[in-house]
Amino acid sequence: MAANGHIPSEQWAMVVEKTGGPCVYKKIPVAKPGPDEVLINIKYSGVCHTDLHAMMGDWPLATKMPLVGGHEGAGVIVAVGELVTDLKPGDLAGLKWLNGSCMSCGYCRQADEPLCGEPLLSGYTVDGTFQQYAIGKAAHVARIPQGTDLQAVAPVLCAGITVYKGLKESGICPGQTIAIVGAGGGLGSLALQYAKAMGIHAIAIDGGAEKGQLCKESGAVAYVDFMSSKNLVQEVKNATSDGLGPHAVLLLAVSEKPFQQATEYVRARGTVVCIGLPANAFLKASVFDTVTRMINIKGSYVGNRQDTAEAIDFFSRGLINAPFKVIGLSKLNEVYEMMHKGQIAGRYVVDTSQ
Ligand code: NAD
Ligand code: ZN
Ligand code: ZN
């Protein structure tokens, strides 16, 4: 193992000790990287709604327990295993949702590694980024250019990669219009920035005036407030220049209803991309409408290593400026409280030194 400087034997972390939470701020041991792994001194980590789903046991997939959550961590590599040749202590790196995969199944072989049957998931099946030192498989950690602002890049590592991939999966082209549902949240605020950078017009859908303001500032051409709208389907259609509705929809919301509405306002031959993961939710759409309007409904799940590099490259070129607030790691439960109530406009990023 090659290491840089002093690596402590203990560190601060937020630990989920039982499903349902809360997290406990405590000292835990620092793990040692295996031969194909790196140890990253996490400086900042974004807080994704997935971390709250993990703590609450919302999904039909068990987490490790006790669990250190978090999967949007940016920091500095402090140690690398003996098989790691292309990363070294001192390099900047990010830990994302897909911490590792088998690298030999058919999906991994064709770089569809999010679909690997044996994934390691940061902050879910392995400890994640709500600690000062976290482990990642070298093949999968995000490469971050020297000089990058680690606070600002952290949300790119899940939210950014995921929405960038979702935009590609939607098949949308520059000049066309996409509806972004949950646009004032963490993924949504990044989606607005990626869409703008790609020359795509975005109709933002979320609730409340603060999120409306944020969406407009982030480049949305229109804002539809799901909490006050009398006829959301019609309002979304009206927001397109020809009234036919958006060419695609990105569903990022953490509630079921918008998943039932999207096929009603998407344009004929349009694509609905499901990304948000509300607990116990189902899709429902009129078969008649889906057939006769030739609607495409699909899912999109994080991104591969190349999507990661491309999403970070957009950021590095100064094209991604999504709003975020920084708070101490020890205050994570307060962030979850606000997130549960839908009160967060943009993203919270935790500082692991506090
Ligand atoms: P967030 O809480 O920051 O944002 C969710 C937003 O949805 C909020 O702004 C909320 O006001 C809005 N919303 C709620 N109900 C709505 C409605 N009816 N219409 C429009 N907007 C509505 O959450 P986030 O961190 O952006 O994550 C969003 C979801 O995406 C979570 O379920 C998360 O687990 C999931 N996710 C999926 C992937 C993937 O790869 N598919 C990756 C990351 C996150
Ligand atoms: Zn996430
Ligand atoms: Zn695999």
CSV table of C-alpha atoms and ligand atoms in Angstrom, one decimal:
chain,number,residue,atom,x,y,z
A,1,MET,CA,0.0,0.0,0.0
A,2,ALA,CA,1.3,3.5,-0.9
A,3,ALA,CA,0.2,6.2,1.5
A,4,ASN,CA,0.7,9.9,1.9
A,5,GLY,CA,1.2,11.6,5.3
A,6,HIS,CA,-0.4,10.6,8.5
A,7,ILE,CA,-3.6,8.6,8.3
A,8,PRO,CA,-5.4,8.5,11.7
A,9,SER,CA,-6.7,5.2,13.1
A,10,GLU,CA,-10.1,6.9,14.1
A,11,GLN,CA,-12.3,9.4,12.4
A,12,TRP,CA,-15.7,11.2,12.7
A,13,ALA,CA,-18.7,9.7,10.9
A,14,MET,CA,-22.5,9.8,10.9
A,15,VAL,CA,-23.7,6.2,11.5
A,16,VAL,CA,-27.2,4.8,11.0
A,17,GLU,CA,-27.4,2.2,13.7
A,18,LYS,CA,-31.0,1.0,12.9
A,19,THR,CA,-33.3,1.3,10.0
A,20,GLY,CA,-35.5,4.3,10.5
A,21,GLY,CA,-32.6,6.3,11.9
A,22,PRO,CA,-31.5,8.8,13.1
A,23,CYS,CA,-27.8,9.0,12.4
A,24,VAL,CA,-25.4,9.1,15.3
A,25,TYR,CA,-22.3,11.4,15.1
A,26,LYS,CA,-19.4,9.3,16.5
A,27,LYS,CA,-15.8,8.2,16.1
A,28,ILE,CA,-15.2,4.9,14.2
A,29,PRO,CA,-12.1,3.2,12.9
A,30,VAL,CA,-10.5,4.2,9.5
A,31,ALA,CA,-10.7,1.3,7.1
A,32,LYS,CA,-7.6,0.1,5.1
A,33,PRO,CA,-7.8,-0.2,1.3
A,34,GLY,CA,-7.6,-3.6,-0.3
A,35,PRO,CA,-5.2,-4.3,-3.2
A,36,ASP,CA,-7.6,-2.9,-5.8
A,37,GLU,CA,-9.0,0.0,-3.7
A,38,VAL,CA,-8.2,3.5,-2.7
A,39,LEU,CA,-8.7,5.4,0.6
A,40,ILE,CA,-10.1,8.9,0.0
A,41,ASN,CA,-10.0,11.7,2.6
A,42,ILE,CA,-13.6,12.9,1.9
A,43,LYS,CA,-13.7,16.7,2.3
A,44,TYR,CA,-17.3,17.3,1.2
A,45,SER,CA,-20.3,15.1,0.4
A,46,GLY,CA,-23.6,16.0,-1.1
A,47,VAL,CA,-26.8,14.6,0.5
A,48,CYS,CA,-28.9,12.8,-2.0
A,49,HIS,CA,-32.5,11.7,-1.3
A,50,THR,CA,-31.3,8.1,-1.8
A,51,ASP,CA,-29.4,8.5,1.5
A,52,LEU,CA,-32.7,9.2,3.2
A,53,HIS,CA,-34.4,6.2,1.4
A,54,ALA,CA,-31.5,4.0,2.7
A,55,MET,CA,-31.8,5.1,6.3
A,56,MET,CA,-35.6,4.7,6.2
A,57,GLY,CA,-35.5,1.2,4.5
A,58,ASP,CA,-37.8,2.5,1.7
A,59,TRP,CA,-36.7,0.1,-1.0
A,60,PRO,CA,-36.9,-3.7,-1.5
A,61,LEU,CA,-33.1,-4.1,-1.1
A,62,ALA,CA,-31.4,-4.4,2.2
A,63,THR,CA,-28.7,-2.0,3.4
A,64,LYS,CA,-25.7,-3.0,5.5
A,65,MET,CA,-26.2,-2.2,9.2
A,66,PRO,CA,-24.7,-0.3,10.9
A,67,LEU,CA,-24.3,2.0,7.9
A,68,VAL,CA,-22.3,5.0,7.0
A,69,GLY,CA,-24.4,6.6,4.2
A,70,GLY,CA,-23.4,9.0,1.5
A,71,HIS,CA,-22.4,8.6,-2.2
A,72,GLU,CA,-21.5,12.1,-3.4
A,73,GLY,CA,-18.1,12.5,-1.8
A,74,ALA,CA,-15.3,14.5,-3.1
A,75,GLY,CA,-11.8,14.5,-1.6
A,76,VAL,CA,-8.1,13.6,-1.8
A,77,ILE,CA,-6.7,10.1,-2.2
A,78,VAL,CA,-4.5,9.3,0.8
A,79,ALA,CA,-3.6,5.6,0.2
A,80,VAL,CA,-3.8,3.2,-2.7
A,81,GLY,CA,-3.7,-0.6,-2.8
A,82,GLU,CA,-0.7,-2.4,-4.5
A,83,LEU,CA,-2.6,-3.2,-7.7
A,84,VAL,CA,-3.6,0.4,-8.3
A,85,THR,CA,-1.4,2.0,-10.9
A,86,ASP,CA,-3.2,5.0,-12.4
A,87,LEU,CA,-4.1,6.8,-9.1
A,88,LYS,CA,-1.8,7.9,-6.4
A,89,PRO,CA,-1.9,9.7,-3.1
A,90,GLY,CA,-2.6,13.4,-3.6
A,91,ASP,CA,-4.9,12.9,-6.6
A,92,LEU,CA,-8.4,14.3,-6.2
A,93,ALA,CA,-11.2,11.7,-6.5
A,94,GLY,CA,-14.9,11.2,-5.9
A,95,LEU,CA,-16.9,8.4,-4.5
A,96,LYS,CA,-20.2,7.8,-6.3
A,97,TRP,CA,-23.2,5.4,-5.9
A,98,LEU,CA,-21.5,2.5,-7.8
A,99,ASN,CA,-18.5,1.9,-5.6
A,100,GLY,CA,-17.6,-1.3,-7.4
A,101,SER,CA,-18.8,-4.0,-9.8
A,102,CYS,CA,-17.6,-7.4,-10.8
A,103,MET,CA,-16.0,-6.1,-14.0
A,104,SER,CA,-16.5,-9.5,-15.7
A,105,CYS,CA,-20.2,-10.0,-16.4
A,106,GLY,CA,-21.8,-9.1,-19.7
A,107,TYR,CA,-23.0,-5.8,-18.4
A,108,CYS,CA,-19.6,-4.8,-17.0
A,109,ARG,CA,-17.9,-5.9,-20.1
A,110,GLN,CA,-19.9,-3.5,-22.2
A,111,ALA,CA,-19.7,-0.6,-19.7
A,112,ASP,CA,-23.2,-1.0,-18.5
A,113,GLU,CA,-21.9,-1.6,-15.0
A,114,PRO,CA,-24.8,0.0,-13.2
A,115,LEU,CA,-26.7,-3.2,-14.2
A,116,CYS,CA,-24.1,-5.6,-12.8
A,117,GLY,CA,-25.7,-8.2,-10.6
A,118,GLU,CA,-23.0,-7.9,-7.9
A,119,PRO,CA,-22.6,-4.2,-7.3
A,120,LEU,CA,-21.1,-2.5,-4.3
A,121,LEU,CA,-23.2,0.5,-3.5
A,122,SER,CA,-21.6,3.4,-1.6
A,123,GLY,CA,-23.6,4.3,1.5
A,124,TYR,CA,-25.9,1.3,1.0
A,125,THR,CA,-24.2,-2.1,0.8
A,126,VAL,CA,-20.7,-0.6,1.7
A,127,ASP,CA,-19.9,2.4,3.9
A,128,GLY,CA,-20.1,5.7,2.1
A,129,THR,CA,-19.1,9.3,2.3
A,130,PHE,CA,-20.6,10.6,5.5
A,131,GLN,CA,-17.2,9.9,7.2
A,132,GLN,CA,-13.8,11.5,6.8
A,133,TYR,CA,-12.1,8.5,5.1
A,134,ALA,CA,-13.9,6.3,2.7
A,135,ILE,CA,-12.9,3.3,0.5
A,136,GLY,CA,-13.6,2.9,-3.2
A,137,LYS,CA,-12.7,0.4,-5.9
A,138,ALA,CA,-10.0,2.2,-8.0
A,139,ALA,CA,-11.7,1.2,-11.3
A,140,HIS,CA,-14.8,3.1,-10.3
A,141,VAL,CA,-13.8,6.2,-8.3
A,142,ALA,CA,-14.4,9.4,-10.2
A,143,ARG,CA,-11.3,11.1,-11.4
A,144,ILE,CA,-11.4,14.8,-10.5
A,145,PRO,CA,-9.0,17.3,-12.0
A,146,GLN,CA,-6.5,19.1,-9.7
A,147,GLY,CA,-7.7,22.5,-8.7
A,148,THR,CA,-11.4,21.6,-8.7
A,149,ASP,CA,-13.7,23.2,-6.1
A,150,LEU,CA,-14.6,20.1,-4.1
A,151,GLN,CA,-17.7,21.6,-2.5
A,152,ALA,CA,-19.3,22.5,-5.8
A,153,VAL,CA,-18.3,19.3,-7.6
A,154,ALA,CA,-19.7,16.9,-4.9
A,155,PRO,CA,-23.3,17.0,-6.1
A,156,VAL,CA,-22.2,16.2,-9.6
A,157,LEU,CA,-21.0,12.7,-8.4
A,158,CYS,CA,-24.6,11.4,-8.1
A,159,ALA,CA,-27.1,14.0,-9.1
A,160,GLY,CA,-25.0,15.3,-12.0
A,161,ILE,CA,-24.1,11.9,-13.4
A,162,THR,CA,-27.6,10.6,-13.0
A,163,VAL,CA,-29.4,13.5,-14.8
A,164,TYR,CA,-26.7,13.7,-17.5
A,165,LYS,CA,-27.3,10.0,-18.2
A,166,GLY,CA,-31.1,10.5,-18.0
A,167,LEU,CA,-30.9,13.3,-20.6
A,168,LYS,CA,-29.0,11.1,-22.9
A,169,GLU,CA,-31.4,8.1,-22.4
A,170,SER,CA,-34.3,10.4,-23.2
A,171,GLY,CA,-33.0,10.8,-26.8
A,172,ILE,CA,-33.7,14.5,-26.6
A,173,CYS,CA,-31.9,16.8,-29.1
A,174,PRO,CA,-30.7,20.4,-28.9
A,175,GLY,CA,-33.6,22.8,-29.6
A,176,GLN,CA,-36.2,20.4,-28.2
A,177,THR,CA,-38.1,20.8,-24.9
A,178,ILE,CA,-37.9,18.6,-21.8
A,179,ALA,CA,-40.1,18.6,-18.7
A,180,ILE,CA,-38.1,18.2,-15.5
A,181,VAL,CA,-40.3,17.0,-12.6
A,182,GLY,CA,-38.8,17.8,-9.2
A,183,ALA,CA,-36.7,20.5,-10.9
A,184,GLY,CA,-36.2,22.5,-7.6
A,185,GLY,CA,-34.6,19.5,-5.8
A,186,GLY,CA,-31.0,18.2,-5.9
A,187,LEU,CA,-31.2,16.2,-9.1
A,188,GLY,CA,-33.6,18.7,-10.7
A,189,SER,CA,-31.4,21.7,-10.2
A,190,LEU,CA,-28.5,19.9,-11.8
A,191,ALA,CA,-30.8,18.6,-14.6
A,192,LEU,CA,-31.7,22.3,-15.4
A,193,GLN,CA,-28.0,23.1,-15.8
A,194,TYR,CA,-27.1,20.1,-17.9
A,195,ALA,CA,-30.1,20.7,-20.2
A,196,LYS,CA,-29.2,24.4,-20.6
A,197,ALA,CA,-25.6,23.4,-21.4
A,198,MET,CA,-26.8,20.9,-24.0
A,199,GLY,CA,-29.1,23.5,-25.8
A,200,ILE,CA,-32.3,21.9,-24.5
A,201,HIS,CA,-35.3,24.0,-23.3
A,202,ALA,CA,-36.5,22.9,-19.9
A,203,ILE,CA,-40.0,23.3,-18.3
A,204,ALA,CA,-39.5,23.0,-14.6
A,205,ILE,CA,-42.2,21.3,-12.4
A,206,ASP,CA,-42.0,21.5,-8.6
A,207,GLY,CA,-43.8,23.2,-5.7
A,208,GLY,CA,-43.6,26.6,-4.1
A,209,ALA,CA,-42.3,30.0,-4.9
A,210,GLU,CA,-38.7,29.5,-3.6
A,211,LYS,CA,-38.2,26.5,-6.0
A,212,GLY,CA,-39.8,28.5,-8.8
A,213,GLN,CA,-37.3,31.3,-8.3
A,214,LEU,CA,-34.4,28.8,-8.3
A,215,CYS,CA,-35.7,27.1,-11.4
A,216,LYS,CA,-36.0,30.3,-13.3
A,217,GLU,CA,-32.5,31.4,-12.2
A,218,SER,CA,-31.1,27.9,-13.2
A,219,GLY,CA,-32.3,28.4,-16.8
A,220,ALA,CA,-35.9,27.0,-17.0
A,221,VAL,CA,-38.0,28.5,-19.7
A,222,ALA,CA,-41.2,28.0,-17.6
A,223,TYR,CA,-42.2,26.9,-14.1
A,224,VAL,CA,-45.3,24.9,-13.3
A,225,ASP,CA,-46.2,24.7,-9.6
A,226,PHE,CA,-47.7,21.3,-8.9
A,227,MET,CA,-49.1,22.6,-5.5
A,228,SER,CA,-51.1,25.4,-6.9
A,229,SER,CA,-51.8,24.4,-10.6
A,230,LYS,CA,-55.5,23.8,-11.4
A,231,ASN,CA,-54.6,21.8,-14.5
A,232,LEU,CA,-51.0,20.7,-14.6
A,233,VAL,CA,-51.2,18.6,-17.8
A,234,GLN,CA,-52.6,21.6,-19.8
A,235,GLU,CA,-50.2,24.0,-18.2
A,236,VAL,CA,-47.2,21.9,-19.2
A,237,LYS,CA,-48.4,21.5,-22.8
A,238,ASN,CA,-49.1,25.3,-23.0
A,239,ALA,CA,-45.5,25.9,-22.0
A,240,THR,CA,-44.3,24.5,-25.3
A,241,SER,CA,-44.2,26.8,-28.3
A,242,ASP,CA,-46.6,24.7,-30.4
A,243,GLY,CA,-48.8,23.5,-27.5
A,244,LEU,CA,-48.1,19.8,-28.2
A,245,GLY,CA,-46.2,19.1,-25.0
A,246,PRO,CA,-42.5,18.4,-24.3
A,247,HIS,CA,-40.5,15.9,-26.3
A,248,ALA,CA,-39.3,14.1,-23.2
A,249,VAL,CA,-39.9,14.1,-19.4
A,250,LEU,CA,-37.4,13.4,-16.6
A,251,LEU,CA,-39.2,12.2,-13.5
A,252,LEU,CA,-37.1,13.1,-10.5
A,253,ALA,CA,-39.8,13.5,-7.9
A,254,VAL,CA,-40.1,11.5,-4.7
A,255,SER,CA,-43.9,11.0,-5.0
A,256,GLU,CA,-46.0,8.7,-7.2
A,257,LYS,CA,-48.5,11.0,-8.7
A,258,PRO,CA,-46.2,12.7,-11.3
A,259,PHE,CA,-45.3,9.2,-12.5
A,260,GLN,CA,-49.0,8.7,-13.4
A,261,GLN,CA,-49.3,12.1,-15.1
A,262,ALA,CA,-46.3,12.3,-17.4
A,263,THR,CA,-47.6,10.3,-20.3
A,264,GLU,CA,-50.6,12.6,-20.4
A,265,TYR,CA,-48.6,15.7,-21.3
A,266,VAL,CA,-45.6,14.3,-23.1
A,267,ARG,CA,-45.8,14.9,-26.9
A,268,ALA,CA,-46.7,12.0,-29.2
A,269,ARG,CA,-43.6,9.8,-29.9
A,270,GLY,CA,-42.1,11.4,-26.7
A,271,THR,CA,-40.1,9.6,-24.0
A,272,VAL,CA,-40.7,9.5,-20.3
A,273,VAL,CA,-37.6,8.7,-18.3
A,274,CYS,CA,-38.2,7.4,-14.7
A,275,ILE,CA,-35.3,8.3,-12.3
A,276,GLY,CA,-36.9,9.2,-8.9
A,277,LEU,CA,-37.5,6.2,-6.6
A,278,PRO,CA,-40.5,6.9,-4.4
A,279,ALA,CA,-41.2,4.1,-1.9
A,280,ASN,CA,-43.8,1.5,-3.1
A,281,ALA,CA,-44.7,3.4,-6.2
A,282,PHE,CA,-46.1,2.1,-9.5
A,283,LEU,CA,-46.3,3.4,-13.0
A,284,LYS,CA,-49.8,3.7,-14.6
A,285,ALA,CA,-50.6,4.9,-18.1
A,286,SER,CA,-53.5,4.5,-20.5
A,287,VAL,CA,-52.6,1.6,-22.8
A,288,PHE,CA,-54.7,3.2,-25.6
A,289,ASP,CA,-52.9,6.5,-25.3
A,290,THR,CA,-49.5,4.9,-25.0
A,291,VAL,CA,-50.1,2.9,-28.2
A,292,THR,CA,-51.8,5.5,-30.4
A,293,ARG,CA,-49.4,8.3,-29.3
A,294,MET,CA,-46.4,5.9,-29.6
A,295,ILE,CA,-45.0,6.9,-26.1
A,296,ASN,CA,-41.8,5.4,-24.9
A,297,ILE,CA,-41.5,4.8,-21.1
A,298,LYS,CA,-38.2,3.8,-19.6
A,299,GLY,CA,-35.9,3.9,-16.5
A,300,SER,CA,-32.5,5.3,-16.1
A,301,TYR,CA,-30.1,4.4,-13.3
A,302,VAL,CA,-27.0,6.4,-12.4
A,303,GLY,CA,-24.2,6.3,-15.1
A,304,ASN,CA,-21.1,4.4,-16.1
A,305,ARG,CA,-17.5,5.4,-15.8
A,306,GLN,CA,-17.6,7.3,-19.1
A,307,ASP,CA,-20.8,9.2,-18.2
A,308,THR,CA,-19.0,10.1,-14.9
A,309,ALA,CA,-16.0,11.5,-16.8
A,310,GLU,CA,-18.3,13.5,-19.2
A,311,ALA,CA,-20.5,14.8,-16.4
A,312,ILE,CA,-17.4,16.1,-14.5
A,313,ASP,CA,-16.0,17.6,-17.8
A,314,PHE,CA,-19.2,19.7,-18.2
A,315,PHE,CA,-18.6,20.9,-14.6
A,316,SER,CA,-14.9,21.6,-15.3
A,317,ARG,CA,-15.7,23.7,-18.3
A,318,GLY,CA,-17.8,26.0,-16.0
A,319,LEU,CA,-21.1,25.0,-17.5
A,320,ILE,CA,-22.7,23.6,-14.3
A,321,ASN,CA,-23.5,26.1,-11.5
A,322,ALA,CA,-26.2,24.5,-9.4
A,323,PRO,CA,-27.1,26.1,-6.0
A,324,PHE,CA,-25.9,24.3,-2.9
A,325,LYS,CA,-25.6,25.1,0.9
A,326,VAL,CA,-22.8,23.8,3.1
A,327,ILE,CA,-23.4,22.4,6.6
A,328,GLY,CA,-21.4,20.4,9.1
A,329,LEU,CA,-21.5,16.6,8.8
A,330,SER,CA,-22.7,16.4,12.4
A,331,LYS,CA,-25.9,18.3,11.3
A,332,LEU,CA,-26.9,15.6,8.8
A,333,ASN,CA,-30.2,14.7,10.7
A,334,GLU,CA,-31.3,18.3,10.2
A,335,VAL,CA,-30.8,18.0,6.4
A,336,TYR,CA,-32.9,14.8,6.4
A,337,GLU,CA,-35.6,16.5,8.3
A,338,MET,CA,-35.8,19.3,5.7
A,339,MET,CA,-35.5,16.8,2.9
A,340,HIS,CA,-38.4,14.7,4.2
A,341,LYS,CA,-40.6,17.9,4.2
A,342,GLY,CA,-39.5,18.7,0.7
A,343,GLN,CA,-38.0,22.0,1.9
A,344,ILE,CA,-34.6,21.8,0.2
A,345,ALA,CA,-34.2,24.0,-2.9
A,346,GLY,CA,-31.1,22.6,-4.6
A,347,ARG,CA,-28.6,20.5,-2.7
A,348,TYR,CA,-27.0,20.3,0.8
A,349,VAL,CA,-23.3,19.5,1.0
A,350,VAL,CA,-21.8,18.3,4.3
A,351,ASP,CA,-18.3,19.4,5.4
A,352,THR,CA,-16.7,16.4,7.0
A,353,SER,CA,-14.5,18.6,9.2
A,354,GLN,CA,-17.4,19.8,11.3
B,1,NAD,P1,-34.9,16.0,-3.6
B,1,NAD,O1,-35.7,15.8,-2.3
B,1,NAD,O2,-33.8,17.0,-3.5
B,1,NAD,O3,-35.9,16.5,-4.8
B,1,NAD,C1,-37.1,16.0,-5.0
B,1,NAD,C2,-38.0,17.1,-5.5
B,1,NAD,O4,-39.3,16.6,-6.0
B,1,NAD,C3,-38.3,18.1,-4.5
B,1,NAD,O5,-37.9,19.4,-4.9
B,1,NAD,C4,-39.8,18.1,-4.3
B,1,NAD,O6,-40.5,19.3,-4.0
B,1,NAD,C5,-40.2,17.6,-5.7
B,1,NAD,N1,-41.6,17.0,-5.8
B,1,NAD,C6,-42.2,16.2,-4.9
B,1,NAD,N2,-43.5,15.9,-5.4
B,1,NAD,C7,-43.6,16.5,-6.6
B,1,NAD,C8,-44.6,16.5,-7.6
B,1,NAD,N3,-45.8,15.9,-7.4
B,1,NAD,N4,-44.3,17.2,-8.7
B,1,NAD,C9,-43.1,17.8,-9.0
B,1,NAD,N5,-42.1,17.8,-8.0
B,1,NAD,C10,-42.3,17.1,-6.9
B,1,NAD,O7,-34.4,14.6,-4.0
B,1,NAD,P2,-33.2,14.2,-5.0
B,1,NAD,O8,-31.9,14.0,-4.2
B,1,NAD,O9,-33.2,15.1,-6.2
B,1,NAD,O10,-33.6,12.7,-5.5
B,1,NAD,C11,-34.8,12.5,-6.3
B,1,NAD,C12,-35.1,11.0,-6.4
B,1,NAD,O11,-34.2,10.5,-7.3
B,1,NAD,C13,-35.0,10.2,-5.1
B,1,NAD,O12,-36.0,9.3,-5.1
B,1,NAD,C14,-33.6,9.5,-5.3
B,1,NAD,O13,-33.5,8.3,-4.6
B,1,NAD,C15,-33.7,9.2,-6.8
B,1,NAD,N6,-32.4,9.0,-7.4
B,1,NAD,C16,-32.3,8.1,-8.4
B,1,NAD,C17,-31.2,7.9,-9.1
B,1,NAD,C18,-31.1,6.9,-10.3
B,1,NAD,O14,-30.0,6.5,-10.7
B,1,NAD,N7,-32.3,6.6,-10.9
B,1,NAD,C19,-30.0,8.5,-8.7
B,1,NAD,C20,-30.0,9.4,-7.7
B,1,NAD,C21,-31.3,9.7,-7.0
B,2,ZN,ZN,-27.8,9.7,-5.2
B,3,ZN,ZN,-20.6,-7.1,-13.4
